[in-house]
Tab-separated table of C-alpha atoms and ligand atoms in Angstrom:
chain	number	residue	atom	x	y	z
A	1350	UNK	CA	94.422	-93.340	64.524
A	1351	UNK	CA	92.187	-91.838	67.246
A	1352	UNK	CA	92.036	-88.086	67.920
A	1353	UNK	CA	93.886	-88.728	71.184
A	1354	UNK	CA	96.707	-90.673	69.489
A	1355	UNK	CA	97.014	-88.054	66.766
A	1356	UNK	CA	97.193	-85.230	69.314
A	1357	UNK	CA	99.693	-87.097	71.516
A	1358	UNK	CA	101.908	-87.725	68.474
A	1359	UNK	CA	101.766	-84.044	67.558
A	1360	UNK	CA	102.550	-82.681	71.034
A	1361	UNK	CA	105.311	-85.198	71.884
A	1362	UNK	CA	106.922	-84.781	68.428
A	1363	UNK	CA	107.004	-81.010	68.868
A	1364	UNK	CA	108.636	-81.361	72.303
A	1365	UNK	CA	111.103	-84.026	71.083
A	1366	UNK	CA	112.040	-81.817	68.120
A	1367	UNK	CA	112.643	-78.824	70.391
A	1368	UNK	CA	114.880	-80.946	72.647
A	1369	UNK	CA	116.841	-82.179	69.598
A	1370	UNK	CA	116.972	-78.802	67.776
A	1371	UNK	CA	118.362	-77.012	70.816
A	1372	UNK	CA	120.321	-80.013	72.130
A	1373	UNK	CA	118.603	-79.514	75.489
A	1374	UNK	CA	119.580	-82.954	76.828
A	1375	UNK	CA	122.901	-84.695	76.164
A	1376	UNK	CA	124.113	-88.230	76.745
A	1377	UNK	CA	124.789	-89.082	80.385
A	1378	UNK	CA	123.198	-85.939	81.784
A	1379	UNK	CA	121.163	-85.835	84.985
A	1380	UNK	CA	117.929	-83.894	84.566
A	1381	UNK	CA	115.802	-82.731	87.521
A	1382	UNK	CA	112.169	-81.965	86.650
A	1383	UNK	CA	110.506	-79.242	88.741
A	1384	UNK	CA	107.184	-80.973	89.474
A	1385	UNK	CA	104.427	-78.894	91.096
A	1386	UNK	CA	101.618	-81.242	90.030
A	1387	UNK	CA	100.113	-78.591	87.732
A	1388	UNK	CA	99.417	-79.400	84.077
A	1389	UNK	CA	102.644	-77.892	82.687
A	1390	UNK	CA	105.067	-79.633	85.021
A	1391	UNK	CA	103.160	-82.923	84.666
A	1392	UNK	CA	103.348	-82.745	80.856
A	1393	UNK	CA	107.068	-81.927	81.127
A	1394	UNK	CA	107.572	-85.069	83.229
A	1395	UNK	CA	105.623	-87.319	80.825
A	1396	UNK	CA	107.295	-85.752	77.775
A	1397	UNK	CA	110.818	-86.250	79.154
A	1398	UNK	CA	109.946	-89.851	80.026
A	1399	UNK	CA	108.667	-90.277	76.437
A	1400	UNK	CA	111.881	-88.723	75.091
A	1401	UNK	CA	114.001	-90.938	77.366
A	1402	UNK	CA	112.199	-94.064	76.088
A	1403	UNK	CA	112.751	-93.096	72.440
A	1404	UNK	CA	116.246	-91.537	72.621
A	1405	UNK	CA	119.232	-93.517	71.357
A	1406	UNK	CA	121.308	-92.427	74.349
A	1407	UNK	CA	120.924	-92.675	78.140
A	1408	UNK	CA	120.240	-89.886	80.577
A	1409	UNK	CA	118.849	-89.797	84.104
A	1410	UNK	CA	115.628	-88.220	85.403
A	1411	UNK	CA	114.456	-87.209	88.868
A	1412	UNK	CA	111.475	-85.062	89.904
A	1413	UNK	CA	111.516	-82.453	92.681
A	1414	UNK	CA	108.389	-81.048	94.332
A	1415	UNK	CA	108.374	-78.083	96.725
A	1416	UNK	CA	105.486	-77.530	99.148
A	1417	UNK	CA	105.314	-73.778	99.848
A	1418	UNK	CA	102.796	-74.065	102.689
A	1419	UNK	CA	99.621	-72.756	101.001
A	1420	UNK	CA	96.793	-74.458	102.857
A	1421	UNK	CA	93.903	-76.102	100.985
A	1422	UNK	CA	95.918	-75.731	97.787
A	1423	UNK	CA	99.431	-77.123	97.560
A	1424	UNK	CA	98.729	-80.509	99.139
A	1425	UNK	CA	96.589	-81.350	96.077
A	1426	UNK	CA	99.487	-80.482	93.784
A	1427	UNK	CA	101.805	-82.708	95.784
A	1428	UNK	CA	99.296	-85.577	95.468
A	1429	UNK	CA	99.257	-85.184	91.673
A	1430	UNK	CA	103.080	-84.987	91.638
A	1431	UNK	CA	103.393	-88.242	93.610
A	1432	UNK	CA	100.928	-90.071	91.347
A	1433	UNK	CA	102.500	-88.913	88.068
A	1434	UNK	CA	106.056	-89.616	89.238
A	1435	UNK	CA	104.877	-93.144	90.071
A	1436	UNK	CA	103.179	-93.617	86.672
A	1437	UNK	CA	106.351	-92.444	84.895
A	1438	UNK	CA	108.542	-94.509	87.241
A	1439	UNK	CA	110.688	-91.474	88.046
A	1440	UNK	CA	111.967	-90.947	91.628
A	1441	UNK	CA	110.462	-87.926	93.398
A	1442	UNK	CA	112.320	-85.793	95.955
A	1443	UNK	CA	109.807	-83.929	98.142
A	1444	UNK	CA	110.855	-80.643	99.770
A	1445	UNK	CA	108.956	-77.980	101.699
A	1446	UNK	CA	109.383	-74.415	102.944
A	1447	UNK	CA	108.596	-75.805	106.419
A	1448	UNK	CA	111.518	-78.251	106.459
A	1449	UNK	CA	113.984	-76.025	104.634
A	1450	UNK	CA	113.153	-72.566	106.032
A	1451	UNK	CA	110.958	-73.331	109.039
A	1452	UNK	CA	108.088	-71.231	107.696
A	1453	UNK	CA	104.971	-71.529	105.554
A	1454	UNK	CA	103.982	-69.047	102.860
A	1455	UNK	CA	100.570	-68.541	104.494
A	1456	UNK	CA	102.276	-67.125	107.605
A	1457	UNK	CA	104.622	-64.621	105.960
A	1458	UNK	CA	103.089	-63.559	102.616
A	1459	UNK	CA	101.446	-60.434	104.116
A	1460	UNK	CA	104.882	-58.855	104.760
A	1461	UNK	CA	105.309	-58.432	100.994
A	1462	UNK	CA	103.605	-56.529	98.165
A	1463	UNK	CA	102.796	-59.875	96.531
A	1464	UNK	CA	102.943	-63.422	97.951
A	1465	UNK	CA	104.735	-64.411	94.746
A	1466	UNK	CA	107.857	-62.479	95.824
A	1467	UNK	CA	108.889	-64.668	98.801
A	1468	UNK	CA	107.270	-67.731	97.194
A	1469	UNK	CA	109.307	-67.524	93.990
A	1470	UNK	CA	112.567	-66.676	95.766
A	1471	UNK	CA	112.366	-69.523	98.314
A	1472	UNK	CA	111.094	-72.056	95.750
A	1473	UNK	CA	113.869	-71.280	93.234
A	1474	UNK	CA	116.453	-71.469	96.013
A	1475	UNK	CA	115.193	-74.847	97.353
A	1476	UNK	CA	114.821	-76.267	93.845
A	1477	UNK	CA	118.313	-75.201	92.855
A	1478	UNK	CA	119.954	-76.474	96.058
A	1479	UNK	CA	118.148	-79.828	95.823
A	1480	UNK	CA	119.018	-80.277	92.145
A	1481	UNK	CA	122.648	-79.256	92.799
A	1482	UNK	CA	122.972	-81.718	95.686
A	1483	UNK	CA	121.587	-84.509	93.480
A	1484	UNK	CA	124.241	-83.613	90.885
A	1485	UNK	CA	121.785	-82.353	88.243
A	1486	UNK	CA	123.203	-80.940	85.027
A	1487	UNK	CA	119.917	-79.167	84.275
A	1488	UNK	CA	116.526	-78.370	85.789
A	1489	UNK	CA	113.585	-78.865	83.408
A	1490	UNK	CA	110.703	-76.483	84.113
A	1491	UNK	CA	107.161	-76.462	82.733
A	1492	UNK	CA	107.295	-72.979	81.198
A	1493	UNK	CA	105.020	-73.036	78.157
A	1494	UNK	CA	104.750	-70.577	75.278
A	1495	UNK	CA	102.170	-68.417	77.096
A	1496	UNK	CA	104.355	-68.243	80.248
A	1497	UNK	CA	107.311	-67.193	78.139
A	1498	UNK	CA	105.369	-64.367	76.488
A	1499	UNK	CA	104.070	-63.231	79.892
A	1500	UNK	CA	107.610	-63.189	81.341
A	1501	UNK	CA	108.797	-61.241	78.324
A	1502	UNK	CA	106.093	-58.584	78.799
A	1503	UNK	CA	106.653	-58.492	82.566
A	1504	UNK	CA	110.317	-57.665	82.005
A	1505	UNK	CA	109.305	-54.989	79.474
A	1506	UNK	CA	106.825	-53.443	81.885
A	1507	UNK	CA	109.409	-53.374	84.678
A	1508	UNK	CA	112.165	-52.054	82.422
A	1509	UNK	CA	114.188	-55.086	83.536
A	1510	UNK	CA	116.175	-55.769	80.374
A	1511	UNK	CA	118.733	-57.920	82.235
A	1512	UNK	CA	116.005	-60.598	82.502
A	1513	UNK	CA	115.946	-60.866	78.689
A	1514	UNK	CA	118.887	-63.249	79.086
A	1515	UNK	CA	116.478	-65.664	80.835
A	1516	UNK	CA	114.389	-66.133	77.689
A	1517	UNK	CA	114.779	-69.034	75.322
A	1518	UNK	CA	114.521	-72.814	75.769
A	1519	UNK	CA	117.905	-73.159	77.491
A	1520	UNK	CA	119.766	-70.957	79.936
A	1521	UNK	CA	123.553	-71.014	80.207
A	1522	UNK	CA	125.358	-72.075	83.359
A	1523	UNK	CA	126.520	-68.763	84.805
A	1524	UNK	CA	127.727	-70.056	88.168
A	1525	UNK	CA	128.998	-73.454	89.235
A	1526	UNK	CA	126.306	-73.699	91.968
A	1527	UNK	CA	123.431	-72.463	89.798
A	1528	UNK	CA	121.921	-75.376	87.860
A	1529	UNK	CA	120.877	-74.137	84.379
A	1530	UNK	CA	117.227	-74.384	83.279
A	1531	UNK	CA	115.730	-76.000	80.199
A	1532	UNK	CA	112.136	-75.413	79.055
A	1533	UNK	CA	110.917	-78.383	76.966
A	1534	UNK	CA	107.448	-76.750	76.554
A	1535	UNK	CA	108.925	-73.455	75.318
A	1536	UNK	CA	106.966	-73.563	72.039
A	1537	UNK	CA	103.899	-75.429	73.348
A	1538	UNK	CA	100.815	-73.196	73.793
A	1539	UNK	CA	98.990	-73.459	77.115
A	1540	UNK	CA	95.797	-74.506	75.298
A	1541	UNK	CA	97.608	-77.629	73.981
A	1542	UNK	CA	98.813	-78.536	77.472
A	1543	UNK	CA	95.212	-78.363	78.742
A	1544	UNK	CA	93.962	-80.424	75.805
A	1545	UNK	CA	96.626	-83.108	76.408
A	1546	UNK	CA	95.667	-83.407	80.087
A	1547	UNK	CA	91.940	-83.672	79.270
A	1548	UNK	CA	92.288	-86.130	76.365
A	1549	UNK	CA	94.520	-88.424	78.417
A	1550	UNK	CA	92.561	-88.051	81.664
A	1551	UNK	CA	95.744	-87.102	83.518
A	1552	UNK	CA	95.583	-86.430	87.263
A	1553	UNK	CA	96.708	-82.804	87.529
A	1554	UNK	CA	96.170	-80.055	90.067
A	1555	UNK	CA	93.836	-77.619	88.292
A	1556	UNK	CA	92.968	-75.011	90.958
A	1557	UNK	CA	94.499	-71.520	90.712
A	1558	UNK	CA	96.778	-70.503	93.567
A	1559	UNK	CA	94.737	-68.326	95.998
A	1560	UNK	CA	97.448	-65.655	95.743
A	1561	UNK	CA	97.807	-65.656	91.948
A	1562	UNK	CA	95.230	-62.953	91.186
A	1563	UNK	CA	97.385	-60.442	93.055
A	1564	UNK	CA	100.382	-60.975	90.783
A	1565	UNK	CA	101.561	-58.900	87.830
A	1566	UNK	CA	101.771	-62.146	85.835
A	1567	UNK	CA	98.041	-62.813	86.394
A	1568	UNK	CA	97.174	-59.307	85.159
A	1569	UNK	CA	99.356	-59.668	82.048
A	1570	UNK	CA	97.919	-63.154	81.394
A	1571	UNK	CA	94.373	-61.749	81.552
A	1572	UNK	CA	95.323	-58.862	79.226
A	1573	UNK	CA	96.965	-61.230	76.709
A	1574	UNK	CA	94.051	-63.678	76.700
A	1575	UNK	CA	91.541	-60.846	76.183
A	1576	UNK	CA	93.643	-59.283	73.418
A	1577	UNK	CA	94.160	-62.652	71.720
A	1578	UNK	CA	90.384	-63.263	71.741
A	1579	UNK	CA	89.740	-59.904	70.050
A	1580	UNK	CA	92.865	-59.880	67.831
A	1581	UNK	CA	93.846	-63.488	67.054
A	1582	UNK	CA	97.563	-63.901	66.406
A	1583	UNK	CA	98.687	-61.408	69.058
A	1584	UNK	CA	100.490	-64.051	71.140
A	1585	UNK	CA	102.344	-65.388	68.103
A	1586	UNK	CA	103.342	-61.862	67.079
A	1587	UNK	CA	104.747	-61.171	70.547
A	1588	UNK	CA	106.605	-64.502	70.521
A	1589	UNK	CA	108.079	-63.774	67.082
A	1590	UNK	CA	109.273	-60.348	68.254
A	1591	UNK	CA	110.818	-62.115	71.201
A	1592	UNK	CA	112.603	-64.643	68.953
A	1593	UNK	CA	114.010	-61.726	66.908
A	1594	UNK	CA	115.319	-60.145	70.092
A	1595	UNK	CA	116.871	-63.471	71.124
A	1596	UNK	CA	119.199	-63.125	68.157
A	1597	UNK	CA	120.798	-60.255	70.043
A	1598	UNK	CA	123.554	-61.750	72.227
A	1599	UNK	CA	122.121	-61.910	75.773
A	1600	UNK	CA	123.566	-59.773	78.541
A	1601	UNK	CA	125.925	-61.906	80.611
A	1602	UNK	CA	125.520	-61.625	84.355
A	1603	UNK	CA	128.562	-62.131	86.532
A	1604	UNK	CA	127.526	-63.797	89.787
A	1605	UNK	CA	129.090	-63.525	93.228
A	1606	UNK	CA	128.483	-65.710	96.266
A	1607	UNK	CA	126.121	-64.376	98.929
A	1608	UNK	CA	128.037	-62.984	101.928
A	1609	UNK	CA	125.586	-64.699	104.293
A	1610	UNK	CA	124.786	-68.133	102.822
A	1611	UNK	CA	127.253	-68.583	99.952
A	1612	UNK	CA	124.567	-69.147	97.288
A	1613	UNK	CA	125.030	-67.476	93.860
A	1614	UNK	CA	123.775	-63.886	93.606
A	1615	UNK	CA	124.239	-60.864	91.360
A	1616	UNK	CA	124.657	-58.595	94.418
A	1617	UNK	CA	126.375	-59.029	97.782
A	1618	UNK	CA	123.398	-60.625	99.557
A	1619	UNK	CA	121.123	-63.120	97.781
A	1620	UNK	CA	117.361	-62.651	97.436
A	1621	UNK	CA	116.658	-65.531	99.857
A	1622	UNK	CA	118.663	-63.860	102.639
A	1623	UNK	CA	117.054	-60.467	101.820
A	1624	UNK	CA	113.577	-62.029	102.139
A	1625	UNK	CA	114.590	-63.765	105.394
A	1626	UNK	CA	115.729	-60.455	106.895
A	1627	UNK	CA	112.385	-58.796	105.925
A	1628	UNK	CA	110.557	-61.665	107.680
A	1629	UNK	CA	112.772	-61.313	110.772
A	1630	UNK	CA	112.097	-57.542	110.917
A	1631	UNK	CA	108.327	-58.139	110.709
A	1632	UNK	CA	108.432	-60.858	113.355
A	1633	UNK	CA	110.188	-58.442	115.755
A	1634	UNK	CA	107.337	-55.877	115.419
B	585	SF4	FE1	103.592	-68.892	94.697
B	585	SF4	FE2	102.519	-66.785	93.417
B	585	SF4	FE3	102.703	-69.170	92.204
B	585	SF4	FE4	100.991	-68.829	94.227
B	585	SF4	S1	100.918	-67.780	92.212
B	585	SF4	S2	102.365	-70.587	93.923
B	585	SF4	S3	102.129	-67.419	95.530
B	585	SF4	S4	104.418	-67.851	92.857
């Protein structure tokens, strides 16, 4: 067996086992894959196709890409998304901030402390609405083990313990209109995702988002990578602490419907409408 075959067997077996152990996908379900064209979402797509081909039950797959309007960046991700969806023979639904919200991230990011704030809110909203309209039972995201540790530490640093309920490979459905997430790469280290893409010569979008260095996630990622290099095992220790905490029953959030748009929200007005009103205020000035 070649090194490539051996590695592919290892990585796909680990993902298949996670899906089976946590029962992430059930017979007859419709799964929407959030496909940015980056290495993690592309591996998620290929891995779910691999699982679909080997499973002894049927389920349906679709991919959804969202173009945020980041010039000289996102169009390359969309290209990779189109090519990989074609290779896997999975239909791709393409959405954009422009079509859905009549704006591009490049034009409005400066109204916020970080571009990631409006970007994440609009993208999650468009992804959820598209998946819901397609009738998806779950949205599969490309969150890998490193992302999960970063999110965990971000919530710690913000004192946002409510977000602890968003950890783990599967999130519960907490509102009829909010499609629950699954994370098939939950226990796959980022280094393995990179290695898979290189060994298999996969067309992925490698460039870093031009806004990413401004984010808290980027700072925590840098800190973790530096600490791991000096103190090997740090990431695993953090992940194990996280798994221990997962044993604590997660805080349940009761969701309302936004008074403006009707989408699920923990408050009276959803984040998307809050962001839209900040943009409107800035446009008036
Ligand atoms: Fe959006 Fe921030 Fe990700 Fe860039 S790094 S795509 S701005 S969330």
